[in-house]
Amino acid sequence: MLKGLAGIVISALLAFTGIEAWDYYVSVDHPEALLKTEDALAMEGLVALGSVSIEHAVRLEAAFTGAPDTAGAADQGLLAGTPFASLQAAGIDPRRDLGHLVFALYLDADEQPGYALAVLGHFDRTKVLASLEGEYEVSHTPDVDPAVWSIRKQDVDTCEWSQPWSVYISDGLLLAADPGRLPALLDRLGRQSPAQRDLARWREFRATQVG
């Protein structure tokens, strides 16, 4: 009888451990800030929505392969020109400071196709701006939100300017969008507006998706 009870207890512990491991490795966290950001992006004209849990990807990396030696790679010049180096120049450690990325595409009846990209994490606005200024023309209009900037890039061969992006930078959010759409997105974020599209199926699908 004691052996039977011991077997039941061991089986229960193994099952519990397995469930906990499954939840840790498969279930992706979706914090409140992410849900509110998705709601804000789900405005009229939305035709596509995407998401990447950088935080969960880092968790899986640490669990199965361990953190790479980025310091050693940088010393050998292996990271020069890579997105990782660009993020480091902006004072961002991807494995420490980035949480989630959400992007949206829009197509309105009377407007050009639009886009928005939101990154949740921890940011130093001064360092981010300094990094952007090294690659783009960055300008700020005094009569708009002080956290909003316009960026564009000039082609060195044709001298033509790229289409501008409007960028909002706060301690916890980077939001980039076409200039005509960013004010509405910021207003929806500020008012915590509900989604104008049904996101129930979307959220059920991405519940266990890293990206």
mmCIF file of C-alpha atoms in Angstrom:
data_model
loop_
_atom_site.group_PDB
_atom_site.id
_atom_site.type_symbol
_atom_site.label_atom_id
_atom_site.label_comp_id
_atom_site.label_asym_id
_atom_site.label_seq_id
_atom_site.Cartn_x
_atom_site.Cartn_y
_atom_site.Cartn_z
ATOM 1 C CA MET A 1 0.000 0.000 0.000
ATOM 2 C CA LEU A 2 2.847 2.387 0.885
ATOM 3 C CA LYS A 3 4.545 1.583 -2.408
ATOM 4 C CA GLY A 4 1.290 2.356 -4.195
ATOM 5 C CA LEU A 5 0.947 5.695 -2.424
ATOM 6 C CA ALA A 6 4.587 6.540 -3.159
ATOM 7 C CA GLY A 7 4.002 5.725 -6.820
ATOM 8 C CA ILE A 8 0.964 8.004 -6.932
ATOM 9 C CA VAL A 9 2.879 10.839 -5.264
ATOM 10 C CA ILE A 10 5.861 10.458 -7.626
ATOM 11 C CA SER A 11 3.546 10.334 -10.653
ATOM 12 C CA ALA A 12 1.746 13.473 -9.465
ATOM 13 C CA LEU A 13 5.042 15.301 -8.955
ATOM 14 C CA LEU A 14 6.273 14.289 -12.420
ATOM 15 C CA ALA A 15 3.002 15.395 -13.979
ATOM 16 C CA PHE A 16 3.106 18.719 -12.130
ATOM 17 C CA THR A 17 6.726 19.257 -13.148
ATOM 18 C CA GLY A 18 5.867 18.452 -16.740
ATOM 19 C CA ILE A 19 2.961 20.913 -16.742
ATOM 20 C CA GLU A 20 5.154 23.597 -15.207
ATOM 21 C CA ALA A 21 7.873 22.981 -17.796
ATOM 22 C CA TRP A 22 5.326 23.070 -20.622
ATOM 23 C CA ASP A 23 3.905 26.326 -19.310
ATOM 24 C CA TYR A 24 7.381 27.845 -18.939
ATOM 25 C CA TYR A 25 8.634 26.912 -22.411
ATOM 26 C CA VAL A 26 5.442 27.011 -24.482
ATOM 27 C CA SER A 27 3.054 29.551 -22.940
ATOM 28 C CA VAL A 28 4.091 33.038 -24.008
ATOM 29 C CA ASP A 29 3.533 35.889 -21.559
ATOM 30 C CA HIS A 30 1.236 38.663 -22.766
ATOM 31 C CA PRO A 31 1.448 41.561 -20.292
ATOM 32 C CA GLU A 32 -1.233 44.206 -19.996
ATOM 33 C CA ALA A 33 0.901 46.764 -21.827
ATOM 34 C CA LEU A 34 1.054 44.447 -24.852
ATOM 35 C CA LEU A 35 -2.715 43.933 -24.882
ATOM 36 C CA LYS A 36 -3.337 47.689 -24.722
ATOM 37 C CA THR A 37 -0.839 48.280 -27.515
ATOM 38 C CA GLU A 38 -2.553 45.689 -29.702
ATOM 39 C CA ASP A 39 -5.914 47.296 -28.958
ATOM 40 C CA ALA A 40 -4.574 50.695 -29.997
ATOM 41 C CA LEU A 41 -3.090 49.333 -33.228
ATOM 42 C CA ALA A 42 -6.332 47.513 -34.114
ATOM 43 C CA MET A 43 -7.967 50.598 -35.598
ATOM 44 C CA GLU A 44 -10.023 51.028 -38.774
ATOM 45 C CA GLY A 45 -8.158 50.026 -41.907
ATOM 46 C CA LEU A 46 -6.125 47.267 -40.234
ATOM 47 C CA VAL A 47 -5.398 44.438 -42.679
ATOM 48 C CA ALA A 48 -2.508 42.614 -40.987
ATOM 49 C CA LEU A 49 -1.148 42.265 -37.475
ATOM 50 C CA GLY A 50 2.027 40.531 -36.333
ATOM 51 C CA SER A 51 3.804 39.943 -33.048
ATOM 52 C CA VAL A 52 7.139 38.659 -31.769
ATOM 53 C CA SER A 53 7.833 37.867 -28.119
ATOM 54 C CA ILE A 54 11.512 38.786 -27.867
ATOM 55 C CA GLU A 55 11.380 38.065 -24.154
ATOM 56 C CA HIS A 56 10.228 34.483 -24.742
ATOM 57 C CA ALA A 57 12.756 33.923 -27.515
ATOM 58 C CA VAL A 58 15.511 34.943 -25.114
ATOM 59 C CA ARG A 59 14.100 32.571 -22.496
ATOM 60 C CA LEU A 60 14.224 29.666 -24.953
ATOM 61 C CA GLU A 61 17.724 30.640 -26.067
ATOM 62 C CA ALA A 62 18.985 30.688 -22.487
ATOM 63 C CA ALA A 63 17.336 27.352 -21.714
ATOM 64 C CA PHE A 64 18.563 25.388 -24.725
ATOM 65 C CA THR A 65 21.735 27.042 -26.002
ATOM 66 C CA GLY A 66 22.829 29.504 -23.335
ATOM 67 C CA ALA A 67 23.540 33.186 -23.907
ATOM 68 C CA PRO A 68 26.078 33.766 -26.696
ATOM 69 C CA ASP A 69 29.360 35.546 -26.033
ATOM 70 C CA THR A 70 28.386 38.864 -27.594
ATOM 71 C CA ALA A 71 31.178 40.703 -25.794
ATOM 72 C CA GLY A 72 33.770 38.413 -27.353
ATOM 73 C CA ALA A 73 32.143 38.685 -30.768
ATOM 74 C CA ALA A 74 32.165 42.476 -30.496
ATOM 75 C CA ASP A 75 35.866 42.485 -29.552
ATOM 76 C CA GLN A 76 36.580 40.514 -32.729
ATOM 77 C CA GLY A 77 34.544 42.915 -34.849
ATOM 78 C CA LEU A 78 32.001 40.235 -35.773
ATOM 79 C CA LEU A 79 28.971 42.371 -34.859
ATOM 80 C CA ALA A 80 29.905 45.494 -36.817
ATOM 81 C CA GLY A 81 27.064 46.613 -39.061
ATOM 82 C CA THR A 82 24.557 44.148 -37.594
ATOM 83 C CA PRO A 83 21.172 45.051 -36.036
ATOM 84 C CA PHE A 84 22.598 43.925 -32.690
ATOM 85 C CA ALA A 85 25.359 46.557 -32.957
ATOM 86 C CA SER A 86 22.786 49.220 -33.870
ATOM 87 C CA LEU A 87 20.729 48.376 -30.800
ATOM 88 C CA GLN A 88 23.814 48.498 -28.586
ATOM 89 C CA ALA A 89 24.648 51.933 -30.006
ATOM 90 C CA ALA A 90 21.180 53.048 -28.899
ATOM 91 C CA GLY A 91 21.885 51.836 -25.369
ATOM 92 C CA ILE A 92 19.655 48.786 -25.817
ATOM 93 C CA ASP A 93 20.632 45.281 -24.740
ATOM 94 C CA PRO A 94 18.173 43.106 -26.718
ATOM 95 C CA ARG A 95 18.232 40.286 -24.181
ATOM 96 C CA ARG A 96 17.666 42.615 -21.249
ATOM 97 C CA ASP A 97 15.683 45.583 -22.561
ATOM 98 C CA LEU A 98 13.325 44.272 -25.262
ATOM 99 C CA GLY A 99 10.037 42.571 -24.452
ATOM 100 C CA HIS A 100 7.637 42.436 -27.385
ATOM 101 C CA LEU A 101 7.406 43.695 -30.951
ATOM 102 C CA VAL A 102 4.058 44.319 -32.664
ATOM 103 C CA PHE A 103 3.557 45.533 -36.218
ATOM 104 C CA ALA A 104 0.453 46.463 -38.184
ATOM 105 C CA LEU A 105 -0.381 47.202 -41.809
ATOM 106 C CA TYR A 106 -3.315 49.385 -42.853
ATOM 107 C CA LEU A 107 -5.232 50.031 -46.050
ATOM 108 C CA ASP A 108 -7.860 52.750 -45.947
ATOM 109 C CA ALA A 109 -10.236 53.579 -48.764
ATOM 110 C CA ASP A 110 -9.046 57.171 -49.115
ATOM 111 C CA GLU A 111 -5.422 56.937 -47.957
ATOM 112 C CA GLN A 112 -2.149 55.324 -48.967
ATOM 113 C CA PRO A 113 -1.174 52.030 -47.313
ATOM 114 C CA GLY A 114 0.064 52.695 -43.790
ATOM 115 C CA TYR A 115 2.158 50.939 -41.190
ATOM 116 C CA ALA A 116 2.986 50.963 -37.503
ATOM 117 C CA LEU A 117 5.675 49.262 -35.453
ATOM 118 C CA ALA A 118 5.624 49.117 -31.652
ATOM 119 C CA VAL A 119 8.432 47.794 -29.447
ATOM 120 C CA LEU A 120 7.844 47.344 -25.712
ATOM 121 C CA GLY A 121 10.811 47.362 -23.375
ATOM 122 C CA HIS A 122 13.126 49.765 -21.538
ATOM 123 C CA PHE A 123 14.630 52.710 -23.408
ATOM 124 C CA ASP A 124 16.811 55.739 -22.824
ATOM 125 C CA ARG A 125 15.412 58.432 -25.145
ATOM 126 C CA THR A 126 18.661 60.410 -25.270
ATOM 127 C CA LYS A 127 20.694 57.384 -26.369
ATOM 128 C CA VAL A 128 18.055 56.240 -28.866
ATOM 129 C CA LEU A 129 17.923 59.688 -30.478
ATOM 130 C CA ALA A 130 21.713 59.924 -30.604
ATOM 131 C CA SER A 131 21.820 56.580 -32.412
ATOM 132 C CA LEU A 132 19.115 57.637 -34.897
ATOM 133 C CA GLU A 133 20.902 60.913 -35.592
ATOM 134 C CA GLY A 134 23.972 58.952 -36.667
ATOM 135 C CA GLU A 135 22.039 57.416 -39.575
ATOM 136 C CA TYR A 136 18.987 59.594 -40.246
ATOM 137 C CA GLU A 137 17.918 63.203 -40.379
ATOM 138 C CA VAL A 138 15.997 63.628 -37.141
ATOM 139 C CA SER A 139 13.747 66.630 -36.574
ATOM 140 C CA HIS A 140 11.314 67.691 -33.904
ATOM 141 C CA THR A 141 8.354 70.054 -34.209
ATOM 142 C CA PRO A 142 8.025 72.159 -31.036
ATOM 143 C CA ASP A 143 4.215 72.302 -31.088
ATOM 144 C CA VAL A 144 3.671 68.535 -31.000
ATOM 145 C CA ASP A 145 4.199 65.920 -28.304
ATOM 146 C CA PRO A 146 7.798 66.337 -27.064
ATOM 147 C CA ALA A 147 8.336 62.591 -27.388
ATOM 148 C CA VAL A 148 7.530 62.554 -31.141
ATOM 149 C CA TRP A 149 10.236 62.891 -33.783
ATOM 150 C CA SER A 150 10.348 62.719 -37.570
ATOM 151 C CA ILE A 151 13.111 60.711 -39.231
ATOM 152 C CA ARG A 152 14.103 60.300 -42.876
ATOM 153 C CA LYS A 153 17.180 59.228 -44.814
ATOM 154 C CA GLN A 154 18.839 60.654 -47.914
ATOM 155 C CA ASP A 155 20.051 58.376 -50.697
ATOM 156 C CA VAL A 156 23.765 59.025 -51.184
ATOM 157 C CA ASP A 157 23.513 58.293 -54.932
ATOM 158 C CA THR A 158 20.319 60.116 -55.943
ATOM 159 C CA CYS A 159 20.100 62.619 -53.048
ATOM 160 C CA GLU A 160 16.402 61.751 -52.790
ATOM 161 C CA TRP A 161 14.816 61.567 -49.350
ATOM 162 C CA SER A 162 13.033 58.488 -48.109
ATOM 163 C CA GLN A 163 9.451 58.587 -46.915
ATOM 164 C CA PRO A 164 9.478 59.977 -43.364
ATOM 165 C CA TRP A 165 8.594 58.019 -40.264
ATOM 166 C CA SER A 166 7.140 59.557 -37.144
ATOM 167 C CA VAL A 167 8.639 58.047 -33.998
ATOM 168 C CA TYR A 168 7.378 58.223 -30.427
ATOM 169 C CA ILE A 169 9.904 57.400 -27.704
ATOM 170 C CA SER A 170 9.081 56.849 -24.029
ATOM 171 C CA ASP A 171 10.714 54.878 -21.230
ATOM 172 C CA GLY A 172 8.717 51.761 -22.091
ATOM 173 C CA LEU A 173 7.630 52.124 -25.720
ATOM 174 C CA LEU A 174 9.032 52.861 -29.161
ATOM 175 C CA LEU A 175 6.241 53.505 -31.663
ATOM 176 C CA ALA A 176 6.933 54.276 -35.323
ATOM 177 C CA ALA A 177 4.259 54.930 -37.948
ATOM 178 C CA ASP A 178 3.506 56.903 -41.054
ATOM 179 C CA PRO A 179 3.124 60.582 -40.022
ATOM 180 C CA GLY A 180 -0.591 60.753 -40.756
ATOM 181 C CA ARG A 181 -1.396 57.824 -38.510
ATOM 182 C CA LEU A 182 0.793 58.332 -35.448
ATOM 183 C CA PRO A 183 -1.363 61.036 -33.753
ATOM 184 C CA ALA A 184 -4.425 58.761 -33.832
ATOM 185 C CA LEU A 185 -2.417 55.838 -32.471
ATOM 186 C CA LEU A 186 -1.033 57.916 -29.609
ATOM 187 C CA ASP A 187 -4.538 59.178 -28.818
ATOM 188 C CA ARG A 188 -5.853 55.629 -28.729
ATOM 189 C CA LEU A 189 -2.962 54.542 -26.491
ATOM 190 C CA GLY A 190 -3.514 57.458 -24.141
ATOM 191 C CA ARG A 191 -7.240 56.783 -23.844
ATOM 192 C CA GLN A 192 -6.720 52.983 -23.748
ATOM 193 C CA SER A 193 -9.255 52.658 -26.547
ATOM 194 C CA PRO A 194 -10.732 49.213 -27.229
ATOM 195 C CA ALA A 195 -9.784 47.424 -30.437
ATOM 196 C CA GLN A 196 -11.891 48.347 -33.444
ATOM 197 C CA ARG A 197 -11.344 44.871 -34.858
ATOM 198 C CA ASP A 198 -12.158 41.577 -33.152
ATOM 199 C CA LEU A 199 -8.846 40.227 -31.827
ATOM 200 C CA ALA A 200 -10.208 37.117 -30.101
ATOM 201 C CA ARG A 201 -9.047 34.656 -32.791
ATOM 202 C CA TRP A 202 -5.744 36.493 -33.133
ATOM 203 C CA ARG A 203 -5.000 36.229 -29.423
ATOM 204 C CA GLU A 204 -6.021 32.582 -29.281
ATOM 205 C CA PHE A 205 -3.666 31.820 -32.172
ATOM 206 C CA ARG A 206 -0.631 33.672 -30.801
ATOM 207 C CA ALA A 207 -1.073 32.419 -27.224
ATOM 208 C CA THR A 208 1.712 29.866 -27.712
ATOM 209 C CA GLN A 209 3.576 31.516 -30.600
ATOM 210 C CA VAL A 210 6.970 33.139 -30.145
ATOM 211 C CA GLY A 211 6.344 34.955 -33.431
#
